[in-house]
Amino acid sequence: MENLAKFISDGNAVLGIEFGSTRIKAVLIDDQNKPIASGAFDWENSLVNGIWTYSLEEIHNGLRTCYAEMKKDVEKKYNVKLKKLKAMGVSAMMHGYLAFDKDNKLLVPFRTWRNTITGQASEELSALFNYPIPERWSISHLYQAILNKEDHVKNVSFITTLAGYVHWQLTGKKVLGIGDASGMFPIDIKTKNYNQKMIEAFNKLIQPCNFNFTLDQILPEILTAGNEAGKLTEEGAKFLDSSGDLLSGTIFAPPEGDAGTGMAATNSVRPRTGNVSAGTSVFAMVVLEKDLSKAYNGKIDLVTTPSGDLVAMAHANNCTGEYDKWISIFGQAIEKCGFKIEKSMLYEKLLGAALEGDKDCGGCIPYNYISGESITGFSEGRPLFVRKQNCNFTLSNFMRAQLFTSLGALRTGMDILFDKENVKIDRLTGHGGFFKTQDAGLLAMSSAMHTPISLMETAGEGGPWGMALLASFVVNGNGRSLPDYLDQEVFVSAKSKSFEASQDDKEGFNSFFENYTAGLAVEKAAIENVK
């Protein structure tokens, strides 16, 4: 403890901060890349005028509160006031649209990844580029605003992501890590920059609009992992730490998306490795050995690792959000009966019950579509629970079905990679809130993915720890590649738990998935008729 106290007071600790969809978390690490302090701030997006958003005030307050909680944790554990950091980095939910004018004024409320209002733009750009352009991507949001003839577009001077915005506020630099940038616009893997041919095609497409900008002028500069991305300014230090204790000058890593930090946190940055990040949303990332044979618009995204290697991503907007609601309801029922139960125990018991359910969930078919789901073709969502009269309707089957349906849309995308593209994976590593109840999470994921799943002991730290690793790489990489740095310095003695579902469990998921796919017609009818 004394050594760590001196380590921190000497300004040698490294900080990673990540803006998740329900929590902003800061993780401080030591010279062994191990977490030594943390802080968090819970928040939720708002649906305002049909747009999923977070206000700038929420972003600023969440950042400061998260940092303040981490700082308190340092003082409590080590009796040290945090004043100086060796390096830090910011990551956040990928995609979305933050547009600013020449005076750095936000032109419209932040449009998050969760919005599925850009279908026309996504379809037209995918055809123009012959490349999958998902609805979530920043370029889809920009082009949809152009198609909608939104007045603000003529004043656009800069667009970025949430991570890019926060980094800009702290360093003054309008830059982005290549992984996060790959969720704004397609990347040329050879040049490690935006695809120039596609940039030119887009500029030609919007030329009749006579805007005062071209696309290349308003996108952030791209940096790959290991590059310095600026330093904490005096204004940024005061912005982050309102007490004034924090000194300026901290070296920053390129701001990254949560996909990139998930890859770093699970050591999944080499070809033939992959990871599954499962929480409010769920996505699987597989580092490819070669390009896919064709574009799978709306099904498979192509992004990059923080180093710029090609990654196939199957992404679903909805994962744990709906069963969180059900578990909350069960908790309320218990309280009505006069009992108190810790939230962690509630999750452990209810999700653990899924292990006792029928392999195929006994005929229970829920849909967790709180929002739309592009991968299965829905621009809106209606959470549903469907069953036959003779369904084996038990708590265990109900909870097993809630876990399975959390992975239904993801499985739709992964079938393309495994069955149509014959993609090979040596290791698939899980992380995120879905795995907090380990046995249930591992069973469901392995059953759905038909492959062994590994869970590292550091999985609970997730994205903010991954961002801290990327920040540490900037100052400690010593010329190594990111995969080598992670292998040699971070995961050389990492402990993990591996699990492979039985054939019966896999076949049980297949039976559930067959009913799930057939029942999408019911989801469609609910959206059309329940307004």
C-alpha positions in Angstrom: 0.0 0.0 0.0 2.9 2.4 0.8 4.5 1.6 -2.5 1.3 2.3 -4.4 0.7 5.5 -2.5 4.2 6.7 -3.6 3.6 5.4 -7.1 0.4 7.5 -7.3 1.8 10.6 -5.7 4.7 10.5 -8.0 2.3 10.8 -10.9 3.0 7.3 -12.4 -0.6 5.9 -12.5 -2.5 5.6 -15.8 -6.2 6.3 -16.1 -8.9 5.0 -18.5 -12.4 6.4 -18.6 -15.3 4.9 -20.6 -18.7 6.2 -21.3 -21.0 3.2 -21.5 -24.7 3.3 -22.2 -25.7 3.0 -18.5 -22.5 3.8 -16.6 -19.5 6.0 -17.0 -16.5 4.3 -15.3 -12.9 5.3 -14.5 -10.2 2.8 -13.8 -6.7 3.7 -12.5 -3.9 1.1 -13.1 -0.4 0.6 -11.7 2.8 -0.3 -13.6 1.7 -3.9 -13.7 -1.5 -2.8 -15.5 -3.6 -3.9 -12.6 -6.6 -1.8 -11.4 -5.9 0.0 -8.2 -8.8 2.4 -7.9 -12.1 3.2 -9.7 -15.1 5.4 -9.8 -18.4 5.4 -11.6 -21.5 7.4 -12.5 -24.8 5.8 -13.5 -26.8 7.4 -16.3 -29.4 6.6 -18.9 -30.2 7.9 -22.4 -33.4 9.8 -23.0 -35.9 9.6 -25.8 -36.4 13.2 -26.8 -38.6 14.0 -29.9 -38.0 10.5 -31.1 -34.2 10.7 -30.7 -32.2 8.7 -28.2 -29.8 11.2 -26.7 -27.7 12.4 -23.8 -27.3 16.1 -23.2 -23.9 17.8 -23.0 -24.7 18.7 -19.4 -25.2 15.0 -18.6 -21.9 14.2 -20.4 -20.0 16.9 -18.5 -21.5 16.1 -15.1 -21.0 12.3 -15.6 -17.4 12.8 -16.5 -16.6 15.0 -13.5 -18.6 12.8 -11.0 -16.9 9.7 -12.3 -13.5 11.2 -11.9 -14.3 12.6 -8.5 -15.5 9.2 -7.3 -12.2 7.6 -8.5 -10.3 10.3 -6.8 -12.1 9.6 -3.5 -11.3 6.0 -3.9 -7.6 6.8 -4.2 -7.7 9.0 -1.0 -9.6 6.3 0.9 -7.3 3.5 0.0 -3.9 5.1 -0.1 -4.4 8.4 1.8 -3.1 10.3 -1.3 -4.6 13.2 -3.1 -4.4 12.5 -6.9 -2.7 15.4 -8.6 -0.8 14.0 -11.5 -1.2 11.2 -14.1 1.3 9.6 -16.4 -1.2 8.9 -19.2 -4.9 8.6 -19.7 -7.5 8.0 -22.4 -11.2 8.3 -23.0 -13.4 5.8 -24.7 -17.2 5.6 -25.3 -20.0 4.0 -27.1 -19.2 4.0 -30.8 -21.0 5.6 -33.7 -23.6 8.3 -33.4 -23.5 11.9 -34.4 -22.2 15.0 -32.7 -22.1 18.0 -35.1 -20.6 21.4 -34.3 -20.5 24.7 -36.2 -17.4 27.0 -36.7 -17.9 28.4 -33.2 -17.9 24.9 -31.6 -21.6 25.1 -30.8 -23.5 21.8 -30.9 -26.0 22.1 -33.7 -28.5 19.3 -32.8 -28.8 17.1 -29.7 -26.3 14.1 -29.7 -27.8 11.3 -31.8 -26.6 8.0 -30.2 -25.9 4.6 -31.8 -29.3 3.5 -30.5 -31.2 5.5 -33.1 -32.5 3.5 -36.1 -33.8 6.5 -38.1 -31.2 6.4 -40.8 -32.4 3.5 -42.9 -32.6 5.4 -46.2 -29.1 6.8 -45.8 -27.7 3.4 -44.8 -29.1 1.7 -47.8 -28.1 4.4 -50.3 -24.5 4.7 -49.0 -24.1 0.9 -48.8 -25.0 0.8 -52.5 -22.8 3.7 -53.4 -19.7 2.3 -51.7 -20.5 -1.4 -52.2 -19.6 -1.6 -48.5 -21.8 -2.1 -45.4 -22.7 1.2 -43.9 -24.8 0.5 -40.8 -27.6 2.8 -39.6 -25.6 3.6 -36.4 -22.6 5.1 -38.3 -21.9 8.8 -38.2 -21.9 9.1 -41.9 -25.4 7.6 -42.0 -26.6 10.2 -39.6 -25.0 13.0 -41.6 -26.4 11.8 -44.9 -29.8 11.2 -43.4 -29.8 14.8 -42.1 -29.0 15.9 -45.7 -31.8 13.7 -47.2 -34.2 15.2 -44.6 -33.0 18.7 -45.6 -32.3 19.6 -42.0 -31.3 23.2 -41.7 -28.4 22.6 -39.4 -26.3 20.7 -42.0 -25.2 23.9 -43.9 -23.5 25.1 -40.7 -21.5 21.9 -39.9 -17.8 22.4 -39.3 -16.9 19.3 -37.4 -18.5 15.9 -36.6 -17.2 13.4 -34.1 -18.2 10.6 -31.7 -18.8 10.8 -27.9 -15.2 9.7 -27.2 -13.8 12.2 -29.7 -15.9 15.0 -28.1 -14.7 14.4 -24.6 -11.1 14.0 -25.7 -11.4 17.4 -27.5 -12.7 19.1 -24.4 -9.7 17.8 -22.4 -6.9 18.2 -24.9 -8.1 20.6 -27.5 -7.4 18.0 -30.2 -9.9 16.9 -32.8 -8.6 13.4 -33.3 -9.9 9.9 -33.1 -8.5 6.4 -32.6 -8.8 4.3 -35.8 -11.1 1.8 -34.2 -13.6 4.5 -33.2 -13.1 6.3 -36.6 -14.0 3.0 -38.4 -17.5 3.4 -37.0 -17.8 6.8 -38.5 -16.6 6.1 -42.1 -15.0 3.2 -43.9 -11.2 2.8 -43.4 -8.6 1.9 -45.9 -6.6 -0.9 -44.1 -3.5 -0.2 -46.1 -3.2 3.5 -45.5 -4.8 3.4 -42.0 -7.0 6.4 -42.9 -10.5 7.0 -44.3 -11.1 5.4 -47.6 -10.2 8.1 -50.1 -12.3 6.7 -53.0 -15.4 6.6 -50.8 -14.6 10.1 -49.5 -14.5 11.4 -53.1 -17.7 9.5 -54.0 -19.5 11.1 -51.0 -18.3 14.6 -51.9 -19.5 14.1 -55.4 -22.9 12.9 -54.1 -23.5 16.0 -52.0 -21.9 18.5 -54.4 -25.3 19.7 -55.7 -26.1 20.8 -52.1 -23.4 23.5 -52.3 -22.3 23.1 -48.7 -19.3 25.1 -47.4 -17.5 21.8 -46.6 -16.3 18.6 -48.0 -16.4 15.4 -45.9 -12.7 15.2 -45.4 -12.7 18.7 -43.9 -15.2 17.8 -41.1 -14.0 14.4 -39.9 -11.5 14.0 -37.0 -7.9 13.1 -37.7 -7.1 9.4 -37.3 -4.4 8.0 -35.0 -3.5 4.4 -34.4 -2.8 2.8 -31.0 0.5 3.8 -29.4 0.5 7.3 -30.9 0.3 10.3 -28.5 -3.0 12.1 -29.1 -2.3 15.4 -27.2 -1.9 16.4 -23.6 -4.3 17.5 -20.9 -4.6 21.3 -21.1 -5.0 23.6 -18.1 -8.6 24.1 -19.2 -9.1 20.4 -19.5 -7.7 19.7 -16.1 -10.1 22.2 -14.5 -12.9 20.7 -16.6 -12.2 17.2 -15.3 -11.3 18.0 -11.7 -13.2 21.0 -10.5 -11.3 21.1 -7.2 -8.2 22.2 -9.2 -5.9 19.5 -7.8 -5.2 17.9 -11.1 -2.2 19.2 -13.0 -2.1 19.6 -16.8 0.3 17.8 -19.1 -0.9 14.2 -18.9 -0.2 12.4 -22.2 -3.4 11.1 -23.9 -4.0 8.0 -26.0 -6.2 8.3 -29.1 -9.8 8.2 -28.0 -11.4 4.9 -28.8 -14.8 3.2 -29.1 -16.0 0.6 -26.7 -15.4 -2.1 -29.4 -11.7 -1.3 -29.4 -11.4 -1.2 -25.7 -13.2 -4.5 -25.5 -10.7 -6.0 -27.8 -7.8 -4.7 -25.7 -9.4 -5.8 -22.5 -9.8 -9.4 -23.8 -6.5 -9.6 -25.7 -8.4 -10.1 -28.9 -6.4 -8.0 -31.3 -4.7 -10.7 -33.4 -6.2 -12.4 -36.4 -8.3 -15.5 -35.4 -9.2 -14.1 -32.0 -12.5 -12.6 -31.1 -14.5 -11.2 -28.2 -18.1 -10.8 -27.2 -19.1 -7.7 -25.3 -22.5 -8.2 -23.8 -24.4 -5.6 -21.7 -27.1 -3.2 -22.7 -26.2 -4.0 -26.3 -24.2 -7.0 -27.5 -21.6 -7.3 -30.2 -19.1 -10.0 -31.3 -15.8 -8.9 -32.9 -13.7 -11.3 -34.9 -10.2 -10.2 -36.2 -10.1 -11.4 -39.8 -7.4 -13.1 -41.8 -8.8 -11.7 -45.0 -11.7 -9.6 -46.4 -15.1 -11.1 -46.5 -16.3 -12.4 -49.9 -19.1 -9.8 -50.1 -20.9 -7.1 -48.2 -23.6 -8.1 -45.8 -25.4 -4.8 -45.4 -27.3 -4.5 -42.1 -25.9 -7.8 -40.9 -22.1 -7.6 -40.5 -20.1 -4.4 -39.9 -16.5 -4.0 -40.9 -14.4 -2.0 -38.4 -10.8 -2.2 -37.1 -8.8 -3.0 -34.1 -7.1 0.0 -32.3 -4.1 -0.9 -34.5 -6.1 -0.8 -37.7 -6.5 -4.5 -38.5 -9.8 -5.5 -40.2 -12.6 -6.8 -37.8 -16.0 -8.3 -38.6 -18.6 -7.2 -36.1 -22.1 -8.6 -35.5 -24.0 -6.0 -33.5 -27.3 -6.1 -31.8 -28.9 -3.0 -30.1 -30.6 -5.0 -27.3 -29.2 -7.5 -24.8 -29.7 -7.2 -21.1 -32.0 -4.3 -20.9 -35.3 -6.3 -20.9 -34.3 -8.9 -18.4 -33.0 -6.1 -16.2 -36.6 -4.8 -16.2 -38.0 -8.2 -15.3 -35.5 -8.8 -12.5 -36.5 -5.4 -11.1 -40.1 -6.4 -11.1 -39.3 -9.6 -9.3 -37.4 -7.6 -6.8 -40.4 -5.3 -6.2 -42.6 -8.3 -5.7 -40.2 -9.6 -3.0 -40.2 -6.2 -1.3 -44.0 -6.2 -1.3 -43.9 -9.4 0.6 -41.9 -7.6 3.3 -38.4 -9.0 2.4 -35.2 -7.3 1.4 -32.7 -8.8 -1.0 -29.4 -7.4 -2.3 -29.4 -6.7 -6.0 -26.4 -8.9 -6.7 -28.1 -11.8 -4.9 -31.3 -11.2 -6.9 -29.4 -11.5 -10.2 -27.4 -14.5 -9.0 -30.5 -16.4 -8.0 -32.8 -15.5 -10.9 -30.2 -15.9 -13.7 -28.8 -19.0 -12.0 -32.3 -20.5 -12.2 -31.8 -20.6 -16.0 -29.3 -23.4 -15.5 -32.2 -25.6 -14.3 -34.5 -24.9 -17.3 -35.3 -27.1 -20.3 -32.7 -27.0 -23.0 -35.1 -25.3 -25.4 -36.6 -23.0 -22.7 -39.8 -25.1 -22.7 -41.5 -23.1 -25.4 -41.0 -19.7 -23.9 -40.3 -17.0 -26.5 -39.5 -13.5 -25.3 -38.3 -10.6 -27.5 -36.1 -8.0 -25.8 -36.6 -5.3 -28.5 -36.6 -2.2 -26.4 -35.4 -0.3 -29.5 -35.1 -1.3 -33.1 -32.9 -4.1 -34.3 -31.2 -3.6 -37.7 -29.8 -7.1 -37.9 -33.3 -8.6 -38.0 -34.9 -5.8 -39.9 -36.7 -3.6 -37.3 -36.5 0.1 -37.0 -38.5 0.1 -33.7 -39.0 -2.4 -30.9 -41.8 -3.8 -28.7 -40.7 -6.0 -25.8 -42.8 -9.1 -25.9 -43.3 -12.5 -24.2 -45.0 -15.2 -26.2 -45.9 -18.8 -25.3 -48.3 -21.6 -26.2 -50.9 -22.7 -23.6 -49.1 -25.9 -23.0 -45.7 -24.3 -22.7 -43.6 -25.5 -19.7 -44.0 -22.1 -18.0 -41.6 -22.1 -15.1 -39.3 -19.5 -13.6 -36.2 -21.5 -14.8 -37.5 -21.6 -18.4 -38.6 -18.0 -18.3 -35.1 -16.8 -17.2 -33.3 -19.2 -19.6 -35.4 -17.8 -22.4 -34.6 -14.2 -21.3 -30.9 -15.1 -21.6 -31.3 -16.8 -24.9 -33.3 -14.0 -26.5 -30.6 -11.6 -25.5 -28.4 -13.3 -28.0 -31.0 -14.0 -30.7 -30.2 -11.1 -33.0 -26.4 -11.6 -32.5 -26.7 -15.3 -33.5 -28.4 -14.1 -36.8 -25.2 -12.2 -37.7 -22.7 -14.8 -36.5 -24.3 -17.5 -38.6 -23.1 -15.5 -41.6 -19.5 -15.5 -40.4 -19.4 -19.1 -39.5 -21.6 -20.7 -42.1 -21.2 -18.5 -45.2 -17.7 -17.1 -44.7 -16.1 -20.0 -42.9 -14.3 -17.7 -40.5 -12.1 -19.5 -38.1 -11.6 -18.5 -34.4 -9.0 -19.9 -32.1 -10.3 -18.0 -29.0 -13.6 -16.2 -28.2 -13.5 -14.2 -25.0 -16.5 -12.7 -23.2 -16.8 -9.6 -21.1 -19.5 -7.2 -19.9 -22.4 -7.3 -17.5 -24.0 -10.4 -19.2 -21.2 -12.5 -17.6 -21.5 -11.2 -14.0 -23.5 -14.4 -13.2 -20.7 -16.4 -14.8 -22.2 -19.9 -15.2 -25.4 -18.7 -16.7 -23.7 -16.2 -19.0 -21.2 -18.7 -20.2 -23.8 -21.4 -20.8 -26.0 -19.1 -22.8 -23.2 -17.6 -24.9 -21.5 -20.9 -25.7 -24.9 -22.4 -26.6 -25.7 -19.6 -28.9 -22.2 -19.2 -30.5 -21.5 -23.0 -30.8 -17.9 -22.4 -29.6 -16.0 -22.4 -26.3 -16.1 -19.1 -24.4 -13.3 -17.8 -22.2 -13.8 -15.4 -19.4 -10.8 -13.6 -18.0 -10.6 -12.7 -14.3 -10.3 -9.1 -15.4 -13.5 -9.3 -17.4 -15.5 -7.3 -14.9 -13.2 -4.2 -15.5 -14.2 -4.2 -19.1 -13.8 -1.2 -21.4 -12.4 1.4 -19.0 -9.6 -1.0 -18.1 -9.0 -1.6 -21.8 -8.8 2.1 -22.3 -6.2 2.3 -19.5 -4.2 -0.4 -21.3 -4.2 1.6 -24.5 -3.1 4.7 -22.6 -0.3 2.6 -20.9 0.7 1.4 -24.4 1.4 5.0 -25.5 4.0 5.5 -22.7 5.3 2.0 -22.2 5.0 0.3 -25.6 8.7 0.9 -26.5 8.2 0.3 -30.2 6.3 -3.0 -29.9 3.1 -3.8 -31.7 -0.1 -3.7 -29.6 -0.6 -7.5 -29.8 3.0 -8.1 -28.6 2.6 -5.5 -25.8 -0.6 -7.1 -24.5 0.9 -10.6 -24.7 4.1 -9.7 -23.0 3.1 -7.1 -20.4 -0.6 -7.6 -19.6 -1.8 -11.1 -20.2 1.4 -13.2 -19.8 0.0 -14.7 -16.5 -3.7 -13.9 -16.9 -6.2 -16.4 -15.4 -9.3 -17.3 -17.3 -12.2 -19.6 -17.1 -13.3 -21.5 -20.2 -16.5 -23.2 -20.9 -18.1 -25.1 -23.8 -21.8 -25.9 -23.8 -22.9 -29.5 -24.3 -24.3 -30.7 -27.6 -27.7 -30.9 -25.9 -27.4 -27.3 -24.8 -26.4 -26.2 -28.3 -29.3 -28.1 -29.9 -31.6 -26.6 -27.3 -30.6 -23.1 -28.4 -31.1 -24.1 -32.0 -34.7 -25.2 -31.2 -35.3 -21.9 -29.3 -33.7 -19.9 -32.2 -36.0 -21.6 -34.7 -39.0 -20.5 -32.7 -37.5 -17.1 -32.2 -36.9 -16.6 -35.9 -40.4 -17.7 -36.8 -41.9 -15.5 -34.1 -40.4 -12.3 -35.6 -43.6 -12.0 -37.5 -45.3 -11.4 -34.1 -42.8 -8.7 -33.3 -43.5 -7.1 -36.6 -47.3 -7.1 -35.9 -46.8 -5.6 -32.5 -44.8 -2.7 -33.9 -47.4 -2.1 -36.6 -50.4 -2.2 -34.3 -49.2 -1.1 -30.8 -48.5 2.6 -31.0 
